[in-house]
């Protein structure tokens, strides 16, 4: 590319679907396992799961319309901030094709983002994997045209194999599937509203779930599990299978890992562990979703987790959940066999640091929507 004028940024259109899916396949995350994060067969269905109001921007070559050099989504979703519902922007799915690297495409995308964030006091959030060294390096150095990235905590994502258990004292809790009767009784809704004290907890509506909102794609009321004590619902968690619209595919293993994959999978099958699929195949996992327990009681969460691992996670599947490292519920997950990934959470703004205005306390992350 000769100059910036050859990079055009515009909102994505429905007829960009094939090009967006191709761009995701062309921009793997490198490492000992090279992965592509895909959204087959419809990119926009996955975008509506990440954000209630997606805002996907694409960068294309001015002389080759439809050939995408990059993309980013800066959509918005409702979260509780300081106990009140708030529309929060989420910067994600940033992808730059190999032929678009060198700064021009990234600069063009962020100039469009700056235009979208012209409202004084506006801010958004982003999550970057610690293994994703290139964007972390860009954030760390700072760059003209980019917003300020304010570090806001570390997230540990856990992948837990099923069929494992931890002994614990009898809590008297009963675990059962939710039903339409629970929706009528407002039990789930009340627990979700009680979670408003957690910064960043999503604003969830049982009525929208029952109505088939695309924000809850593939979920039914029966996919939620309730913890009950003396007839009262004291905890809820959903189990969300997203493989029909969101995939993590293995593009390549490093030579040493490729050689060890089969014996590792045998060990995992015998003793429990993450199953490594063949090159070209996808990981099979379920997401914990919409977790809320009364008073952040770890015993309630453990009872729900025990039930899901024992009854919902099939052989070769994993259960994915994530917590900020200072979350007391994270200690429950740490007692189980698991593989972990670490990410950094940032708040972004062009004109101020948003962190002081947000009350201290436990922050929630919904891994299923990252």
Coordinates of N, CA, C and O in Angstrom, one line a residue, residues 164-310:
X164 N -15.0 -35.3 37.4 CA -14.1 -35.2 38.6 C -14.9 -34.6 39.7 O -15.9 -33.9 39.5
X165 N -14.5 -34.9 40.9 CA -15.2 -34.4 42.1 C -14.3 -34.1 43.2 O -13.2 -34.6 43.3
X166 N -14.7 -33.2 44.0 CA -14.0 -32.8 45.2 C -14.9 -33.1 46.5 O -16.1 -32.7 46.4
X167 N -14.4 -33.7 47.5 CA -15.2 -34.0 48.7 C -15.5 -32.7 49.4 O -14.6 -31.9 49.6
X168 N -16.7 -32.6 49.9 CA -17.0 -31.4 50.7 C -18.2 -31.8 51.6 O -18.9 -32.7 51.4
X169 N -18.3 -31.0 52.6 CA -19.3 -31.3 53.6 C -20.7 -31.2 53.0 O -20.9 -30.3 52.1
X170 N -21.6 -32.0 53.5 CA -23.0 -31.9 53.0 C -23.6 -30.5 53.3 O -23.7 -30.1 54.4
X171 N -23.9 -29.8 52.2 CA -24.4 -28.4 52.4 C -25.9 -28.4 52.5 O -26.5 -27.3 52.8
X172 N -26.6 -29.5 52.3 CA -28.1 -29.5 52.3 C -28.7 -28.9 51.0 O -29.9 -28.7 51.0
X173 N -27.8 -28.6 50.0 CA -28.3 -28.0 48.8 C -28.9 -29.1 47.9 O -28.3 -30.2 47.8
X174 N -29.9 -28.7 47.1 CA -30.5 -29.5 46.1 C -30.2 -28.8 44.7 O -30.5 -27.6 44.6
X175 N -29.7 -29.6 43.7 CA -29.5 -29.0 42.4 C -30.5 -29.5 41.5 O -30.7 -30.8 41.4
X176 N -31.1 -28.7 40.7 CA -32.1 -29.1 39.7 C -32.1 -28.2 38.5 O -31.6 -27.0 38.6
X177 N -32.7 -28.7 37.4 CA -32.8 -27.8 36.2 C -33.9 -26.8 36.4 O -34.9 -27.0 37.1
X178 N -33.6 -25.6 35.8 CA -34.6 -24.6 35.8 C -35.8 -24.9 34.9 O -35.6 -25.8 34.0
X179 N -36.9 -24.3 35.1 CA -38.1 -24.5 34.2 C -38.8 -23.2 34.1 O -38.5 -22.2 34.7
X180 N -39.9 -23.3 33.2 CA -40.7 -22.1 33.0 C -41.3 -21.6 34.3 O -41.6 -20.4 34.5
X181 N -41.6 -22.5 35.2 CA -42.1 -22.1 36.5 C -41.2 -21.2 37.3 O -41.6 -20.3 38.0
X182 N -39.9 -21.5 37.2 CA -38.9 -20.6 37.8 C -38.9 -19.2 37.2 O -38.7 -18.2 37.9
X183 N -39.1 -19.2 35.9 CA -39.2 -17.9 35.2 C -40.4 -17.1 35.8 O -40.4 -15.9 36.1
X184 N -41.5 -17.8 35.9 CA -42.8 -17.2 36.4 C -42.6 -16.7 37.8 O -43.1 -15.6 38.2
X185 N -41.8 -17.5 38.6 CA -41.6 -17.1 40.0 C -40.5 -16.1 40.2 O -40.2 -15.6 41.4
X186 N -39.8 -15.7 39.1 CA -38.8 -14.7 39.2 C -37.5 -15.1 40.0 O -36.7 -14.2 40.3
X187 N -37.4 -16.4 40.2 CA -36.2 -16.8 41.0 C -34.9 -16.5 40.3 O -34.0 -15.9 41.0
X188 N -34.8 -16.9 39.1 CA -33.5 -16.6 38.3 C -33.3 -15.1 38.2 O -32.2 -14.6 38.4
X189 N -34.4 -14.4 37.8 CA -34.2 -12.9 37.6 C -33.8 -12.2 38.9 O -32.9 -11.3 38.8
X190 N -34.3 -12.6 40.0 CA -33.9 -12.0 41.3 C -32.4 -12.2 41.6 O -31.7 -11.3 42.0
X191 N -31.9 -13.4 41.3 CA -30.5 -13.7 41.5 C -29.6 -12.9 40.6 O -28.6 -12.4 41.0
X192 N -30.0 -12.8 39.3 CA -29.2 -12.0 38.4 C -29.2 -10.5 38.8 O -28.2 -9.8 38.7
X193 N -30.4 -10.0 39.3 CA -30.4 -8.6 39.8 C -29.6 -8.4 41.0 O -29.0 -7.4 41.2
X194 N -29.5 -9.4 41.9 CA -28.7 -9.3 43.1 C -27.2 -9.2 42.8 O -26.4 -8.7 43.5
X195 N -26.8 -9.8 41.6 CA -25.4 -9.7 41.2 C -25.0 -8.4 40.7 O -23.9 -8.2 40.3
X196 N -25.9 -7.4 40.8 CA -25.6 -6.0 40.3 C -24.5 -5.4 41.1 O -23.8 -4.4 40.7
X197 N -24.2 -6.0 42.3 CA -23.1 -5.5 43.1 C -21.7 -5.8 42.5 O -20.7 -5.2 42.9
X198 N -21.7 -6.7 41.6 CA -20.5 -7.1 40.9 C -20.3 -6.2 39.7 O -21.1 -6.2 38.8
X199 N -19.2 -5.5 39.7 CA -18.9 -4.6 38.5 C -18.8 -5.5 37.2 O -18.1 -6.5 37.2
X200 N -19.6 -5.0 36.2 CA -19.5 -5.7 34.9 C -20.4 -6.9 34.8 O -20.4 -7.5 33.7
X201 N -21.2 -7.2 35.8 CA -22.2 -8.3 35.6 C -23.2 -7.9 34.5 O -23.7 -6.8 34.6
X202 N -23.5 -8.8 33.6 CA -24.4 -8.5 32.5 C -25.8 -8.2 33.0 O -26.2 -8.8 34.0
X203 N -26.5 -7.4 32.4 CA -27.9 -7.2 32.6 C -28.7 -8.2 31.9 O -28.9 -8.1 30.7
X204 N -29.1 -9.3 32.6 CA -29.8 -10.4 31.9 C -31.3 -10.3 32.2 O -31.7 -9.9 33.3
X205 N -32.1 -10.8 31.2 CA -33.5 -10.8 31.4 C -34.0 -12.1 31.0 O -33.8 -12.6 29.9
X206 N -34.7 -12.8 31.9 CA -35.3 -14.1 31.7 C -36.3 -14.1 30.5 O -36.3 -15.0 29.7
X207 N -37.0 -13.0 30.5 CA -38.0 -12.9 29.4 C -37.4 -12.8 28.0 O -37.9 -13.4 27.1
X208 N -36.2 -12.2 27.9 CA -35.5 -12.1 26.6 C -35.0 -13.5 26.3 O -35.0 -13.9 25.1
X209 N -34.5 -14.3 27.3 CA -34.1 -15.7 27.0 C -35.3 -16.5 26.5 O -35.1 -17.2 25.5
X210 N -36.4 -16.4 27.2 CA -37.6 -17.2 26.8 C -38.1 -16.8 25.4 O -38.6 -17.6 24.6
X211 N -37.9 -15.5 25.0 CA -38.4 -15.0 23.8 C -37.5 -15.4 22.6 O -37.8 -15.1 21.5
X212 N -36.3 -16.0 22.9 CA -35.4 -16.4 21.8 C -34.5 -15.2 21.3 O -34.1 -15.2 20.2
X213 N -34.2 -14.3 22.2 CA -33.3 -13.2 21.8 C -32.0 -13.7 21.3 O -31.4 -14.7 21.9
X214 N -31.4 -13.2 20.2 CA -30.1 -13.7 19.7 C -29.0 -13.5 20.7 O -27.9 -14.2 20.5
X215 N -29.1 -12.7 21.7 CA -28.1 -12.6 22.7 C -27.9 -13.9 23.5 O -26.9 -14.1 24.2
X216 N -29.0 -14.7 23.5 CA -29.0 -16.0 24.2 C -29.0 -17.2 23.2 O -29.6 -18.2 23.5
X217 N -28.4 -17.0 22.1 CA -28.5 -18.0 21.0 C -28.2 -19.4 21.5 O -27.1 -19.7 22.1
X218 N -29.1 -20.3 21.2 CA -28.9 -21.7 21.5 C -29.2 -22.1 23.0 O -29.1 -23.3 23.3
X219 N -29.6 -21.2 23.8 CA -29.9 -21.4 25.2 C -31.4 -21.7 25.4 O -32.3 -21.0 24.8
X220 N -31.7 -22.6 26.3 CA -33.1 -22.8 26.8 C -33.1 -22.6 28.3 O -32.1 -22.7 29.0
X221 N -34.3 -22.5 28.9 CA -34.4 -22.3 30.3 C -33.9 -23.6 31.0 O -33.3 -23.5 32.1
X222 N -34.0 -24.7 30.4 CA -33.5 -26.0 31.0 C -32.0 -26.1 31.0 O -31.5 -27.0 31.6
X223 N -31.3 -25.2 30.3 CA -29.8 -25.2 30.3 C -29.3 -24.5 31.6 O -28.1 -24.4 31.7
X224 N -30.1 -24.0 32.4 CA -29.7 -23.4 33.7 C -30.0 -24.3 34.8 O -31.0 -25.0 34.9
X225 N -29.1 -24.3 35.8 CA -29.2 -25.2 37.0 C -29.3 -24.3 38.2 O -28.6 -23.3 38.3
X226 N -30.2 -24.7 39.1 CA -30.5 -23.9 40.3 C -30.1 -24.7 41.5 O -30.3 -25.9 41.6
X227 N -29.5 -24.0 42.5 CA -29.1 -24.5 43.8 C -30.2 -24.0 44.8 O -30.5 -22.8 44.9
X228 N -30.8 -25.0 45.5 CA -31.9 -24.7 46.4 C -31.6 -25.1 47.8 O -31.0 -26.2 48.0
X229 N -32.0 -24.3 48.7 CA -31.8 -24.5 50.1 C -33.1 -24.2 50.9 O -33.6 -23.1 50.8
X230 N -33.7 -25.3 51.5 CA -35.0 -25.1 52.2 C -36.0 -24.5 51.3 O -36.8 -23.6 51.7
X231 N -36.0 -24.9 50.1 CA -37.0 -24.4 49.1 C -36.8 -23.1 48.5 O -37.5 -22.7 47.6
X232 N -35.7 -22.4 48.9 CA -35.3 -21.1 48.3 C -34.2 -21.3 47.3 O -33.2 -22.0 47.5
X233 N -34.3 -20.6 46.1 CA -33.2 -20.7 45.1 C -32.1 -19.7 45.6 O -32.3 -18.5 45.8
X234 N -30.9 -20.3 45.8 CA -29.8 -19.5 46.3 C -28.6 -19.4 45.3 O -27.6 -18.8 45.6
X235 N -28.7 -20.1 44.1 CA -27.7 -20.0 43.1 C -28.2 -20.4 41.8 O -29.2 -21.2 41.7
X236 N -27.6 -19.9 40.7 CA -28.0 -20.2 39.3 C -26.7 -20.2 38.5 O -25.8 -19.4 38.7
X237 N -26.6 -21.1 37.5 CA -25.6 -21.1 36.5 C -26.1 -21.8 35.3 O -26.9 -22.7 35.3
X238 N -25.7 -21.2 34.1 CA -26.1 -21.8 32.8 C -24.9 -22.6 32.3 O -23.8 -22.4 32.6
X239 N -25.3 -23.6 31.4 CA -24.3 -24.4 30.7 C -24.6 -24.1 29.2 O -25.6 -24.5 28.7
X240 N -23.6 -23.5 28.5 CA -23.9 -23.0 27.2 C -23.0 -23.7 26.2 O -21.7 -23.6 26.2
X241 N -23.5 -24.5 25.2 CA -22.8 -25.1 24.2 C -22.8 -24.2 23.0 O -23.9 -23.9 22.4
X242 N -21.7 -23.6 22.5 CA -21.7 -22.6 21.5 C -21.0 -23.1 20.2 O -20.9 -22.3 19.3
X243 N -20.7 -24.4 20.1 CA -20.0 -24.9 18.9 C -20.7 -24.6 17.6 O -20.1 -24.6 16.6
X244 N -22.0 -24.5 17.6 CA -22.8 -24.3 16.4 C -22.5 -23.0 15.8 O -22.8 -22.8 14.6
X245 N -22.0 -22.0 16.5 CA -21.7 -20.7 16.0 C -20.4 -20.1 16.4 O -20.1 -19.0 15.9
X246 N -19.6 -20.8 17.2 CA -18.3 -20.2 17.6 C -17.4 -21.4 17.9 O -17.7 -22.3 18.6
X247 N -16.2 -21.4 17.1 CA -15.3 -22.5 17.2 C -13.9 -22.1 17.4 O -13.5 -21.0 17.0
X248 N -13.1 -23.0 18.1 CA -11.7 -22.8 18.3 C -11.1 -24.0 17.6 O -11.2 -25.1 18.0
X249 N -10.4 -23.7 16.5 CA -9.9 -24.8 15.6 C -8.3 -24.9 15.7 O -7.7 -23.8 15.8
X250 N -7.8 -26.1 15.7 CA -6.4 -26.3 15.7 C -5.8 -26.2 14.3 O -6.2 -27.0 13.4
X251 N -5.0 -25.2 14.0 CA -4.4 -25.0 12.7 C -3.0 -25.7 12.6 O -2.6 -26.2 11.6
X252 N -2.3 -25.8 13.8 CA -1.0 -26.5 13.8 C -0.6 -26.7 15.2 O -0.9 -26.0 16.1
X253 N 0.2 -27.8 15.4 CA 0.9 -28.1 16.6 C 2.4 -27.9 16.4 O 2.9 -28.2 15.3
X254 N 3.1 -27.5 17.4 CA 4.6 -27.5 17.3 C 5.0 -28.9 17.2 O 4.3 -29.8 17.6
X255 N 6.2 -29.2 16.6 CA 6.6 -30.6 16.4 C 6.6 -31.4 17.6 O 6.2 -32.6 17.6
X256 N 7.1 -30.8 18.7 CA 7.2 -31.7 20.0 C 5.8 -32.0 20.5 O 5.5 -33.1 21.0
X257 N 4.8 -31.0 20.4 CA 3.5 -31.3 20.9 C 2.7 -32.2 19.9 O 1.9 -33.1 20.4
X258 N 3.0 -32.1 18.6 CA 2.3 -33.1 17.7 C 2.8 -34.5 18.0 O 2.0 -35.4 17.9
X259 N 4.0 -34.7 18.4 CA 4.5 -36.0 18.7 C 3.9 -36.6 20.0 O 3.7 -37.8 20.1
X260 N 3.6 -35.7 20.9 CA 3.1 -36.1 22.2 C 1.6 -36.1 22.3 O 1.0 -36.6 23.3
X261 N 0.9 -35.7 21.2 CA -0.6 -35.5 21.3 C -1.3 -36.8 21.6 O -2.1 -36.9 22.5
X262 N -1.0 -37.9 20.9 CA -1.7 -39.2 21.2 C -1.4 -39.7 22.6 O -2.4 -40.1 23.3
X263 N -0.2 -39.8 23.0 CA 0.0 -40.3 24.4 C -0.6 -39.4 25.4 O -1.1 -39.9 26.4
X264 N -0.6 -38.1 25.2 CA -1.2 -37.2 26.1 C -2.7 -37.4 26.2 O -3.3 -37.4 27.3
X265 N -3.4 -37.6 25.0 CA -4.8 -37.9 25.0 C -5.1 -39.2 25.7 O -6.2 -39.3 26.4
X266 N -4.3 -40.2 25.6 CA -4.5 -41.4 26.3 C -4.4 -41.2 27.8 O -5.3 -41.7 28.6
X267 N -3.4 -40.5 28.2 CA -3.3 -40.1 29.6 C -4.5 -39.3 30.1 O -5.1 -39.6 31.2
X268 N -5.0 -38.4 29.3 CA -6.1 -37.6 29.7 C -7.4 -38.5 29.8 O -8.2 -38.2 30.7
X269 N -7.6 -39.4 28.9 CA -8.7 -40.3 29.0 C -8.7 -41.1 30.2 O -9.8 -41.4 30.8
X270 N -7.5 -41.6 30.7 CA -7.4 -42.4 31.8 C -7.5 -41.7 33.1 O -8.1 -42.1 34.1
X271 N -6.9 -40.5 33.2 CA -6.7 -39.8 34.4 C -7.4 -38.4 34.5 O -7.4 -37.8 35.5
X272 N -8.0 -38.0 33.3 CA -8.6 -36.7 33.3 C -7.7 -35.6 32.8 O -6.6 -35.5 33.3
X273 N -8.2 -34.9 31.8 CA -7.4 -33.8 31.3 C -8.0 -33.3 30.0 O -9.0 -33.8 29.5
X274 N -7.4 -32.2 29.4 CA -7.9 -31.6 28.2 C -7.6 -32.5 27.0 O -6.5 -33.0 26.9
X275 N -8.6 -32.8 26.2 CA -8.4 -33.5 25.0 C -7.9 -32.6 23.9 O -8.5 -31.6 23.6
X276 N -6.8 -33.0 23.2 CA -6.2 -32.3 22.1 C -6.7 -32.8 20.8 O -6.4 -33.9 20.4
X277 N -7.5 -32.1 20.0 CA -8.0 -32.6 18.8 C -7.0 -32.6 17.7 O -5.9 -32.0 17.8
X278 N -7.3 -33.4 16.6 CA -6.3 -33.4 15.5 C -6.3 -32.1 14.8 O -7.2 -31.3 14.9
X279 N -5.2 -31.8 14.1 CA -5.1 -30.6 13.3 C -6.3 -30.5 12.3 O -6.6 -31.5 11.6
X280 N -6.9 -29.4 12.3 CA -8.1 -29.2 11.4 C -9.4 -29.4 12.2 O -10.5 -28.9 11.7
X281 N -9.4 -30.0 13.4 CA -10.6 -30.2 14.2 C -10.7 -29.1 15.2 O -9.8 -28.3 15.4
X282 N -11.8 -29.1 15.9 CA -12.1 -28.0 16.9 C -12.2 -28.6 18.3 O -12.4 -29.8 18.5
X283 N -11.9 -27.8 19.2 CA -12.0 -28.2 20.6 C -13.5 -28.3 20.9 O -14.4 -27.6 20.3
X284 N -13.9 -29.2 21.9 CA -15.3 -29.3 22.3 C -15.4 -28.9 23.7 O -14.8 -29.6 24.6
X285 N -16.1 -27.8 24.0 CA -16.2 -27.4 25.3 C -17.6 -26.7 25.6 O -18.3 -26.3 24.6
X286 N -17.9 -26.6 26.8 CA -19.1 -25.9 27.3 C -18.7 -24.7 28.1 O -17.6 -24.7 28.7
X287 N -19.5 -23.7 28.1 CA -19.2 -22.5 28.9 C -20.2 -22.4 30.1 O -21.4 -22.6 30.0
X288 N -19.6 -22.1 31.3 CA -20.4 -21.7 32.4 C -20.9 -20.3 32.1 O -20.1 -19.5 31.6
X289 N -22.1 -20.0 32.5 CA -22.7 -18.7 32.0 C -23.7 -18.2 33.1 O -24.4 -19.0 33.7
X290 N -23.7 -16.9 33.3 CA -24.8 -16.3 34.1 C -24.7 -16.8 35.6 O -25.8 -16.9 36.2
X291 N -23.5 -17.0 36.1 CA -23.4 -17.5 37.5 C -23.7 -16.4 38.5 O -23.1 -15.3 38.4
X292 N -24.6 -16.7 39.4 CA -24.9 -15.8 40.5 C -25.3 -16.7 41.7 O -26.2 -17.5 41.6
X293 N -24.6 -16.5 42.8 CA -24.9 -17.2 44.0 C -25.1 -16.2 45.2 O -24.4 -15.2 45.2
X294 N -26.0 -16.5 46.0 CA -26.3 -15.6 47.1 C -25.1 -15.3 48.0 O -24.5 -16.3 48.4
X295 N -24.8 -14.1 48.2 CA -23.7 -13.7 49.1 C -22.3 -14.2 48.6 O -21.4 -14.3 49.4
X296 N -22.2 -14.5 47.3 CA -21.0 -15.0 46.8 C -20.5 -16.2 47.5 O -19.3 -16.4 47.8
X297 N -21.4 -17.1 48.0 CA -21.1 -18.2 48.8 C -20.4 -19.3 48.0 O -20.9 -19.9 47.1
X298 N -19.1 -19.6 48.3 CA -18.4 -20.6 47.6 C -18.9 -22.0 47.6 O -18.8 -22.8 46.7
X299 N -19.6 -22.3 48.7 CA -20.2 -23.7 48.9 C -21.4 -23.9 47.8 O -21.5 -24.9 47.3
X300 N -22.1 -22.8 47.6 CA -23.2 -22.9 46.6 C -22.6 -23.1 45.2 O -23.0 -23.9 44.4
X301 N -21.6 -22.3 44.9 CA -20.9 -22.4 43.6 C -20.3 -23.8 43.5 O -20.4 -24.4 42.4
X302 N -19.7 -24.3 44.5 CA -19.1 -25.6 44.4 C -20.1 -26.7 44.1 O -19.9 -27.6 43.3
X303 N -21.3 -26.6 44.7 CA -22.3 -27.6 44.5 C -22.8 -27.5 43.1 O -23.0 -28.6 42.4
X304 N -23.0 -26.3 42.5 CA -23.4 -26.2 41.1 C -22.3 -26.7 40.2 O -22.6 -27.5 39.2
X305 N -21.0 -26.4 40.5 CA -19.9 -26.9 39.6 C -19.8 -28.4 39.7 O -19.6 -29.0 38.6
X306 N -19.9 -29.0 40.9 CA -19.9 -30.4 41.0 C -20.9 -31.1 40.1 O -20.7 -32.1 39.4
X307 N -22.1 -30.6 40.1 CA -23.2 -31.2 39.4 C -22.9 -31.1 37.9 O -23.1 -32.0 37.1
X308 N -22.5 -29.9 37.4 CA -22.2 -29.7 36.0 C -21.1 -30.6 35.5 O -21.2 -31.3 34.5
X309 N -20.0 -30.7 36.3 CA -18.9 -31.6 35.9 C -19.3 -33.1 35.9 O -18.9 -33.8 35.0
X310 N -20.2 -33.5 36.8 CA -20.6 -34.9 36.9 C -21.6 -35.3 35.8 O -21.6 -36.4 35.4

